[in-house]
XYZ file of C-alpha atoms in Angstrom:
664
model
C -35.463 26.733 59.376
C -38.532 28.998 59.356
C -36.448 31.897 60.628
C -33.764 31.292 58.009
C -36.229 31.240 55.120
C -38.005 34.293 56.502
C -34.741 36.216 56.811
C -33.750 35.374 53.247
C -37.147 36.400 51.896
C -37.065 39.604 53.918
C -33.650 40.599 52.629
C -34.443 39.702 49.026
C -37.259 42.233 49.163
C -34.948 45.007 50.266
C -33.925 47.452 47.557
C -30.520 49.112 48.013
C -31.863 52.567 47.193
C -34.998 54.071 45.660
C -35.356 53.114 42.004
C -35.089 56.732 40.905
C -31.425 56.713 41.920
C -30.595 53.600 39.902
C -28.969 55.430 37.009
C -26.101 53.955 35.041
C -23.127 56.276 34.856
C -19.754 56.079 33.160
C -16.947 58.354 34.350
C -13.477 58.863 32.960
C -10.599 59.415 35.338
C -6.880 59.610 34.847
C -5.944 56.081 33.708
C -9.293 54.618 34.884
C -12.921 54.306 33.907
C -15.640 54.052 36.547
C -19.060 52.462 36.028
C -21.798 52.715 38.653
C -25.516 52.090 38.947
C -26.375 53.352 42.413
C -25.871 49.909 43.969
C -22.139 49.511 43.503
C -19.224 51.076 41.671
C -16.744 49.296 39.395
C -13.339 50.793 38.571
C -11.185 49.484 35.716
C -7.759 50.580 34.566
C -7.738 52.261 31.150
C -6.684 50.880 28.715
C -5.373 47.719 30.458
C -8.752 46.449 31.631
C -7.744 45.398 35.157
C -10.446 45.498 37.832
C -8.878 47.807 40.391
C -11.834 48.627 42.620
C -15.326 47.492 43.616
C -17.141 49.767 46.066
C -20.218 48.256 47.686
C -22.401 48.696 50.765
C -20.042 51.080 52.536
C -16.882 49.091 51.737
C -14.596 51.362 49.740
C -12.965 48.431 47.970
C -13.901 44.776 48.416
C -10.745 43.861 46.491
C -7.226 43.700 47.869
C -6.346 47.377 48.128
C -2.655 46.952 48.899
C -0.015 46.123 46.330
C -0.219 46.633 42.592
C -3.487 47.571 40.888
C -3.037 44.831 38.296
C -3.075 42.202 41.051
C -6.697 42.683 42.194
C -8.988 41.553 39.391
C -7.682 40.319 36.058
C -7.830 37.848 33.196
C -4.675 35.839 32.580
C -3.338 32.869 30.653
C -0.299 30.601 30.611
C 1.209 29.863 27.219
C 4.267 28.625 25.312
C 5.575 28.353 21.822
C 5.927 24.603 21.094
C 9.248 23.272 22.324
C 10.123 26.504 24.134
C 9.005 25.549 27.645
C 11.917 25.599 30.032
C 12.385 22.567 32.243
C 10.338 22.684 35.459
C 8.453 25.829 34.470
C 4.774 26.158 33.727
C 5.222 28.476 30.771
C 4.759 32.207 30.353
C 2.174 33.895 32.584
C 0.388 36.663 30.685
C -1.719 39.078 32.743
C -3.503 40.116 29.481
C -2.843 43.828 29.541
C -5.139 45.426 26.953
C -4.035 48.353 24.805
C -7.405 49.839 23.809
C -10.638 50.611 25.631
C -13.917 51.099 23.792
C -17.470 51.744 24.928
C -19.576 49.148 23.100
C -22.971 49.935 24.647
C -24.114 52.834 26.805
C -27.792 53.458 27.498
C -30.236 53.567 30.393
C -30.255 49.779 30.726
C -26.633 48.740 30.362
C -23.028 49.690 29.782
C -20.638 47.306 28.067
C -16.914 48.058 27.865
C -14.345 46.327 25.692
C -10.625 46.102 26.439
C -8.724 44.661 23.500
C -5.223 43.575 22.640
C -4.342 42.725 19.045
C -1.388 40.513 18.264
C 1.394 42.155 16.290
C 2.282 39.759 13.482
C 5.921 40.796 13.704
C 6.146 39.845 17.380
C 8.209 36.834 18.390
C 7.631 37.162 22.130
C 3.860 37.684 22.530
C 1.136 35.035 22.448
C -0.392 34.941 18.922
C -3.982 35.453 20.047
C -6.268 38.474 19.826
C -8.077 39.022 23.124
C -11.165 41.118 23.829
C -12.117 41.388 27.515
C -15.682 42.568 28.130
C -17.360 43.996 31.236
C -21.117 44.561 31.428
C -23.136 46.407 34.072
C -26.941 46.441 34.049
C -29.320 48.879 35.709
C -30.550 47.698 39.129
C -28.075 44.797 39.097
C -26.015 44.020 42.169
C -23.037 42.845 40.197
C -21.354 42.824 36.808
C -20.669 40.330 34.034
C -17.384 39.538 32.353
C -16.487 37.477 29.314
C -13.629 37.325 26.849
C -13.243 36.517 23.172
C -10.032 34.753 22.165
C -9.219 34.575 18.456
C -6.441 33.300 16.199
C -6.374 34.098 12.506
C -5.246 31.832 9.695
C -1.515 31.825 9.141
C -0.538 32.611 12.702
C 2.288 30.614 14.323
C 1.822 27.507 16.446
C 1.245 28.009 20.165
C 0.258 26.095 23.303
C -2.216 27.419 25.867
C -2.137 25.781 29.304
C -4.412 27.843 31.520
C -7.076 30.569 31.131
C -8.853 32.231 34.011
C -10.460 35.294 35.602
C -9.043 36.098 39.047
C -10.266 38.223 41.941
C -8.209 38.792 45.075
C -10.355 40.108 47.889
C -9.726 42.304 50.893
C -8.109 39.935 53.398
C -9.077 42.149 56.335
C -12.754 41.575 55.623
C -13.431 38.313 53.771
C -12.682 35.357 56.034
C -15.564 32.935 55.398
C -15.525 30.855 52.204
C -18.437 28.873 50.741
C -18.236 26.611 47.685
C -21.131 24.226 48.448
C -23.663 23.495 51.173
C -21.263 21.176 52.972
C -17.946 22.753 51.990
C -17.740 26.117 53.710
C -15.850 27.477 56.683
C -13.851 30.313 58.181
C -10.477 30.208 56.448
C -6.886 30.914 57.493
C -5.226 34.140 56.376
C -2.691 34.219 53.542
C -0.106 35.443 56.069
C -0.445 32.088 57.838
C 1.080 30.322 54.849
C 4.282 32.366 54.859
C 7.288 31.037 56.861
C 7.797 30.964 59.762
C 4.034 30.919 60.366
C 3.605 28.216 57.739
C 5.750 25.337 56.571
C 5.538 23.997 53.012
C 5.020 20.245 52.827
C 5.566 17.832 49.918
C 4.808 20.556 47.351
C 4.433 24.361 47.598
C 0.621 24.452 47.486
C 0.336 22.398 50.690
C 1.362 24.297 53.818
C 1.100 23.308 57.466
C 0.050 26.229 59.655
C 2.495 26.281 62.567
C 1.776 29.676 64.089
C -1.387 31.089 62.485
C -2.749 34.473 63.502
C -5.953 32.737 64.610
C -4.954 29.881 66.966
C -7.911 27.721 65.860
C -6.026 26.864 62.650
C -2.821 25.749 64.386
C -1.520 22.495 62.932
C -3.951 22.380 60.007
C -2.914 21.890 56.408
C -4.027 24.456 53.850
C -3.936 23.483 50.182
C -5.990 25.098 47.434
C -6.516 21.715 45.755
C -8.547 20.560 48.748
C -11.267 22.868 47.396
C -11.353 21.700 43.775
C -14.765 21.135 42.185
C -16.141 19.226 39.215
C -17.255 21.445 36.355
C -20.880 20.305 36.665
C -20.938 21.575 40.256
C -19.251 24.939 39.751
C -22.288 27.192 39.796
C -21.647 29.602 42.662
C -18.782 30.056 45.086
C -17.266 32.926 46.996
C -16.657 34.718 50.255
C -18.507 36.468 53.074
C -17.359 39.418 55.153
C -19.248 38.570 58.329
C -18.533 41.885 60.054
C -19.970 43.832 57.114
C -22.575 41.200 56.200
C -21.422 41.356 52.565
C -20.977 38.481 50.126
C -18.787 38.325 47.009
C -19.797 35.540 44.623
C -18.917 34.220 41.216
C -21.949 32.734 39.456
C -21.485 30.544 36.389
C -24.866 29.787 34.751
C -23.417 27.417 32.127
C -20.270 25.325 31.742
C -20.462 25.202 27.931
C -17.169 27.084 27.569
C -15.092 25.060 30.049
C -12.786 22.287 28.880
C -13.169 18.531 29.015
C -16.749 17.861 30.048
C -18.805 17.800 33.243
C -16.365 15.801 35.393
C -13.285 17.948 34.727
C -12.039 19.423 38.007
C -11.119 23.060 38.480
C -10.020 25.326 41.272
C -12.547 27.858 42.560
C -12.137 29.783 45.810
C -9.249 29.295 48.214
C -7.092 31.122 50.755
C -6.107 34.559 49.571
C -8.968 35.283 49.832
C -9.072 34.312 46.155
C -12.006 33.791 43.792
C -11.327 32.130 40.427
C -13.173 31.445 37.201
C -10.972 28.873 35.457
C -12.082 28.204 31.901
C -9.245 25.937 30.827
C -6.534 24.119 32.756
C -4.582 20.885 32.628
C -5.281 20.039 36.283
C -6.441 16.439 36.887
C -5.733 15.549 33.252
C -2.184 16.570 32.428
C -0.366 17.456 29.233
C -3.033 15.796 27.097
C -5.214 18.818 27.781
C -2.728 21.449 26.624
C -4.551 23.483 24.004
C -2.138 23.053 21.086
C -2.539 25.015 17.862
C -0.697 24.098 14.714
C 1.064 26.593 12.530
C -1.626 28.481 10.597
C -4.573 27.114 12.631
C -7.451 29.566 13.100
C -9.659 29.519 16.208
C -12.170 31.586 18.125
C -13.873 30.957 21.437
C -15.920 32.947 23.938
C -15.215 32.281 27.608
C -18.102 33.327 29.852
C -19.987 35.400 30.678
C -19.730 34.832 34.405
C -21.587 37.011 36.896
C -19.771 38.662 39.797
C -22.526 39.108 42.338
C -22.487 41.121 45.559
C -25.132 40.831 48.238
C -25.684 42.101 51.770
C -27.998 41.770 54.764
C -28.938 44.341 57.397
C -27.652 43.967 60.922
C -29.396 41.278 62.913
C -29.549 38.757 60.075
C -27.065 35.891 60.102
C -24.518 36.869 57.413
C -23.832 33.217 56.601
C -27.302 33.116 55.048
C -25.862 35.221 52.238
C -24.777 31.877 50.755
C -28.404 30.789 50.393
C -29.373 34.086 48.813
C -26.479 33.702 46.359
C -27.811 30.250 45.429
C -31.199 31.806 44.731
C -29.545 34.360 42.452
C -27.746 31.512 40.701
C -31.098 29.969 39.755
C -32.175 33.329 38.336
C -29.011 33.568 36.239
C -29.443 30.007 34.966
C -32.968 30.822 33.823
C -31.632 33.849 31.929
C -29.007 31.791 30.069
C -28.015 32.379 27.359
C -27.920 36.068 28.163
C -29.594 38.398 25.683
C -27.751 41.583 26.632
C -24.205 40.851 25.438
C -23.233 43.063 22.532
C -20.838 40.658 20.821
C -22.121 38.718 17.812
C -19.836 35.906 18.952
C -22.208 35.133 21.835
C -25.471 33.860 20.296
C -28.804 34.360 22.029
C -31.307 31.572 22.568
C -33.055 31.930 19.199
C -29.693 31.474 17.478
C -29.140 28.104 19.122
C -30.515 24.587 18.746
C -31.424 21.557 20.839
C -31.095 17.777 20.864
C -33.368 15.429 22.827
C -33.910 11.707 23.159
C -33.793 8.751 25.504
C -30.824 6.634 26.470
C -31.246 3.009 27.518
C -28.665 0.386 28.444
C -28.767 -3.109 26.950
C -26.971 -5.753 28.989
C -28.641 -9.140 28.615
C -26.469 -10.595 31.367
C -28.226 -8.280 33.818
C -31.733 -7.874 32.446
C -33.849 -9.237 29.623
C -35.237 -5.729 29.157
C -33.497 -2.501 28.214
C -32.607 -0.454 31.293
C -33.312 3.306 31.390
C -30.006 5.140 31.807
C -31.108 6.923 34.953
C -28.688 9.678 35.956
C -26.529 9.325 32.872
C -24.744 12.339 31.437
C -25.410 12.900 27.749
C -23.494 15.542 25.866
C -22.504 17.126 22.592
C -18.824 17.787 21.927
C -16.506 18.053 18.957
C -16.494 14.983 16.694
C -13.984 12.435 17.934
C -13.463 8.930 19.226
C -15.091 7.160 22.161
C -14.463 9.212 25.304
C -12.619 11.955 23.433
C -14.688 14.597 25.222
C -12.409 14.066 28.250
C -9.513 15.603 26.340
C -11.379 18.126 24.177
C -10.794 21.793 24.952
C -10.887 24.003 21.842
C -14.637 23.921 21.275
C -17.816 24.024 23.331
C -19.511 21.158 25.149
C -23.162 20.844 26.129
C -24.276 18.257 28.671
C -27.551 17.201 30.237
C -28.405 14.708 32.967
C -31.001 12.109 31.999
C -34.051 11.596 34.188
C -35.077 8.328 35.860
C -36.519 7.046 32.573
C -33.423 7.943 30.559
C -34.906 10.998 28.818
C -32.596 13.920 28.168
C -32.778 17.328 26.538
C -29.676 19.309 25.598
C -30.741 22.905 25.078
C -29.160 26.167 23.936
C -26.547 24.475 21.775
C -24.348 26.745 19.704
C -24.296 26.231 15.951
C -21.677 23.708 14.955
C -20.879 20.084 14.256
C -20.971 17.611 17.134
C -20.902 13.971 18.120
C -23.124 12.755 20.925
C -21.462 11.125 23.943
C -22.749 9.641 27.193
C -21.753 7.674 30.260
C -24.097 5.941 32.664
C -23.506 5.289 36.366
C -23.509 1.575 37.091
C -22.076 0.617 33.694
C -18.529 0.648 32.373
C -17.367 2.414 29.248
C -18.713 5.236 27.117
C -21.568 5.626 24.691
C -20.585 7.272 21.428
C -22.848 8.122 18.515
C -20.642 8.849 15.534
C -23.391 10.603 13.573
C -22.349 14.184 12.964
C -25.100 16.453 14.263
C -25.063 19.780 12.460
C -26.703 22.268 14.814
C -28.067 25.423 13.234
C -30.084 28.322 14.700
C -33.520 27.107 15.764
C -32.860 23.436 14.987
C -34.594 20.869 17.188
C -33.323 17.333 16.772
C -35.274 14.478 18.333
C -33.329 11.223 18.416
C -35.816 8.823 19.956
C -34.333 5.857 21.826
C -30.565 5.408 21.827
C -29.139 2.078 22.982
C -25.862 1.750 24.837
C -24.406 -1.743 24.990
C -21.583 -1.649 27.540
C -18.623 -3.999 27.061
C -19.656 -7.496 28.096
C -18.671 -10.997 26.905
C -20.099 -13.164 29.654
C -21.808 -13.220 33.007
C -20.034 -11.931 36.105
C -17.863 -14.295 38.105
C -16.925 -11.543 40.574
C -16.644 -7.774 40.711
C -14.930 -5.167 42.894
C -16.258 -1.621 43.274
C -18.976 0.363 41.518
C -18.609 1.542 37.893
C -19.041 5.268 38.463
C -15.668 6.696 37.278
C -14.611 7.326 40.872
C -12.689 5.524 43.609
C -14.875 7.043 46.323
C -16.501 3.740 47.312
C -13.229 2.102 48.336
C -11.446 2.250 51.679
C -10.290 5.776 52.471
C -8.239 5.941 55.667
C -8.390 8.581 58.332
C -5.687 11.207 57.882
C -2.555 11.483 59.946
C -3.725 13.574 62.938
C -0.782 15.910 62.330
C -1.998 16.810 58.836
C -5.697 17.564 58.837
C -8.147 20.010 57.386
C -10.902 20.216 60.008
C -13.536 20.824 57.334
C -13.180 17.234 56.155
C -13.279 15.529 59.541
C -16.472 13.432 59.656
C -17.172 14.539 56.087
C -18.150 12.456 53.071
C -15.188 13.902 51.160
C -12.544 12.520 53.521
C -10.352 11.785 50.481
C -9.539 15.515 50.368
C -7.252 15.280 53.392
C -3.535 15.835 52.874
C -1.042 12.968 52.856
C -3.336 9.979 52.440
C -0.836 8.439 50.016
C 1.505 7.944 53.004
C -1.138 5.994 54.903
C -0.778 3.029 52.527
C 2.804 2.328 53.628
C 1.756 2.727 57.254
C -1.010 0.151 56.841
C 1.104 -2.165 54.655
C 4.704 -1.624 55.835
C 6.085 -4.932 54.546
C 3.528 -6.739 52.397
C 1.060 -5.362 49.844
C -2.696 -5.573 49.943
C -4.337 -8.969 49.397
C -8.039 -8.954 48.551
C -10.229 -12.052 48.802
C -13.338 -11.625 46.660
C -15.249 -14.243 48.666
C -14.619 -12.683 52.076
C -13.554 -9.041 51.835
C -15.589 -5.852 51.617
C -14.063 -3.400 49.150
C -15.264 -0.428 51.215
C -13.206 -1.699 54.155
C -10.274 -3.488 52.549
C -9.514 -2.156 49.050
C -7.235 0.868 49.572
C -8.530 3.620 47.329
C -5.225 4.221 45.546
C -2.380 1.934 44.568
C 0.684 4.033 45.306
C 4.382 3.492 45.786
C 5.908 2.506 49.120
C 8.654 4.633 50.636
C 11.564 2.607 51.973
C 14.191 3.319 54.595
C 16.806 4.917 52.333
C 14.303 7.479 51.076
C 13.544 5.844 47.753
C 10.314 4.189 46.631
C 9.176 0.723 45.629
C 6.468 -0.335 43.236
C 3.564 -2.349 44.612
C 1.745 -5.542 43.679
C -1.814 -6.164 44.797
C -3.420 -9.593 44.815
C -6.998 -10.555 44.015
C -7.715 -14.066 45.261
C -10.689 -16.166 44.203
C -11.664 -19.816 43.901
C -12.917 -22.183 41.206
C -15.003 -25.226 42.057
C -15.553 -28.408 40.060
C -18.105 -26.738 37.790
C -15.274 -24.734 36.226
C -13.030 -27.602 35.212
C -14.349 -27.991 31.661
C -14.424 -24.300 30.729
C -12.439 -23.288 27.658
C -11.725 -20.079 25.815
C -11.047 -16.766 27.525
C -12.365 -15.206 30.661
C -12.534 -11.424 30.361
C -11.009 -9.146 32.976
C -12.443 -5.616 32.810
C -10.369 -2.989 34.590
C -11.685 0.562 34.752
C -9.243 3.095 36.167
C -10.415 6.316 37.778
C -6.994 7.908 37.445
C -3.343 7.272 36.637
C -0.258 9.354 37.264
C 2.999 8.347 35.568
C 2.034 4.762 36.281
C 1.873 1.356 34.635
C -0.527 -1.489 35.329
C 0.762 -5.005 34.760
C -1.571 -7.996 35.026
C -0.407 -11.533 35.798
C -2.438 -14.634 36.602
C -1.199 -17.272 39.053
C 2.440 -16.585 38.217
C 3.995 -13.439 39.647
C 7.274 -14.115 37.823
C 5.695 -14.281 34.348
C 7.695 -12.118 31.938
C 6.243 -10.546 29.964
C 3.040 -10.110 31.980
C -0.267 -11.198 30.543
C -1.097 -7.518 29.992
C 0.447 -4.106 30.538
C -0.833 -0.605 29.945
C 2.639 0.808 29.535
C 3.218 4.154 31.245
C -0.013 6.149 31.308
C -1.375 9.339 32.807
C -0.058 12.612 34.178
C -3.094 13.940 35.998
C -1.520 14.235 39.479
C -4.829 13.365 41.140
C -3.132 11.666 44.084
C -1.295 14.802 45.199
C -4.290 17.025 44.469
C -6.656 15.209 46.811
C -8.880 13.981 44.006
C -10.913 10.822 43.637
C -10.693 10.640 39.853
C -8.870 12.092 36.879
C -8.986 10.692 33.371
C -11.033 7.515 32.920
C -9.334 4.474 31.386
C -10.929 1.129 30.471
C -8.934 -2.027 29.701
C -10.275 -5.418 28.604
C -7.897 -8.316 29.236
C -8.293 -11.837 27.896
C -7.532 -14.398 30.615
C -7.120 -17.879 29.089
C -9.152 -20.505 30.908
C -6.054 -22.701 30.803
C -4.227 -20.232 33.052
C -6.793 -20.784 35.817
C -7.252 -23.949 37.866
C -9.496 -25.553 40.430
C -9.179 -24.174 43.932
C -7.286 -20.974 44.665
C -6.415 -18.482 41.937
C -4.648 -15.136 42.129
C -4.606 -12.132 39.821
C -1.602 -9.896 40.426
C -1.889 -6.158 39.736
C 1.567 -4.592 39.670
C 2.426 -0.904 39.458
C 6.243 -1.020 39.041
C 7.157 2.635 38.398
C 8.495 4.186 41.579
C 10.382 7.470 41.658
C 7.761 9.561 43.481
C 5.135 9.214 46.226
C 2.536 10.513 43.785
C 2.866 7.787 41.165
C 0.023 5.343 41.128
C -3.485 4.349 40.144
C -7.015 4.610 41.403
C -9.402 1.869 40.348
C -12.989 2.567 39.432
C -14.185 -1.013 38.973
C -12.866 -4.507 38.242
C -14.890 -7.428 36.896
C -14.047 -10.965 35.809
C -16.476 -12.449 33.278
C -17.037 -16.062 32.363
C -16.139 -17.127 28.832
C -18.818 -16.166 26.328
C -19.644 -19.850 25.849
C -21.568 -19.670 29.142
C -25.284 -19.058 28.686
C -26.751 -15.668 29.447
C -27.635 -15.106 33.062
C -30.424 -12.590 33.348
C -32.231 -10.955 36.193
C -35.702 -9.552 35.740
């Protein structure tokens, strides 16, 4: 450890060249502009605004140098006119080819270039959005910044935006080691390994089994980009290392204010290519509910980014994998600089043009404690005004989130001017906090809210519970993968749910009968399968499944009246339905049904949660009896292996006529 820290400190103190050579220069070439600062050189196509070359530390181009120039570094989006999407297509992919280049800033400290495309109001085939792509290089900086301004004017036609991102495809001959977190990094297969006959696509095109990879160590593994998804709150730095050159290529995101759907929304980052992505908006792990839909005439403007593309290097003799740690150090520096004060656009406000909101969140549940409980570790955020939990589906505006400390105190800083509601969710408690006061943030405003009280749904004391209310199914039983379909990174790893094909393991463990869970005897971490999926049968079709929760009543229960309350929190749902029956599997209609819900495809994408759903079901005391009782949970929809549910937490509460049960 001492050597590692010493090596990092040593290399941080190295300067690429004497300061006198660190001069910003802008050159014009035929169909390109070149920006350099003595540390690296950035080449962009003119006027399209594609990143065609990055020269650094003796590497002529860290990007993929074969193929088309527009396929190396670019902004793109997927869009549709409402009702125009063809069946089984994802919409129109737009590589955002600009038509005008302009130098916004050029001085000794920085150069900022703008590449714009203005929508032609007579067009019936182009996306009705003005787009301004920006690239910024600073003196003595080992990297460059990029952001984009998307704008719709009043009166423009309706449109749907599905996906927005910044993409870099790196030199596959050099960048073989990928790092997205401390415990999720490894040498990766080559893109050639995915192409038949070397690779064989599995249940969907993204998942490929490597049959004859160039490097034999990957033989038999499954490669799937979704195995490397990350929650928005954790996407701070990720990238690639060229170990032979001791060079790192990193994307650093100091803030997630511009990404859709809050801190738990999952996005792709780096994956085989070698590919490095900044995804600002996507429907992944949510579904069609997160399509950014604009009505006819609706105006809109949003700034995505800036993100920092950072390059670093070590001299020979230093372990190149330590470049990851140095990139994390740079990430802290970038976070301290946020919001950046060098961007030239008035649409990106500096710190003094922003506001803040602070306070303390406590939880009041008198069935657990006679005192208010500090909401330790809760996420508290500002998002567009809406209903309870609406931040999960909000994507047109900005969101600002902060994690409360052990005493429940939070501070949400650097908030853009605008109108917001305050939202929160607390680990250990079901549901969402929602303050429907409209907070009008203006430049320099500092709003102190004092104590805020969240009273989670609760009618009575707990009879029994299954799981932990944390919006995830991670605590339940996750099986080992089929040995024929593994990603070695996740063997003996806490994220074993990221292995391919775990949905098939349910039918292998329960070939004839569905899961039965006894609340008095079973351990949910060993018995409760982490997803309720369909069962494949012999003719190739699928069956729905019915799980049983068994529990007992003793003589003390015989005089209870009114309703018990069954709380069911779902961590995800994909084209599924949850039906609830009590002690009578043939009851029609069921006591409760959700109807068909969800299209987040979390099961196929190796996730542990998607959208959060909370249902509160009245269970008449008369439907229960002394001795054995059974709650049946049926998921009847069955046309795909990927249909199903993941549970977050289930609780049965006594009728509210029972006295409070408190714990000090």
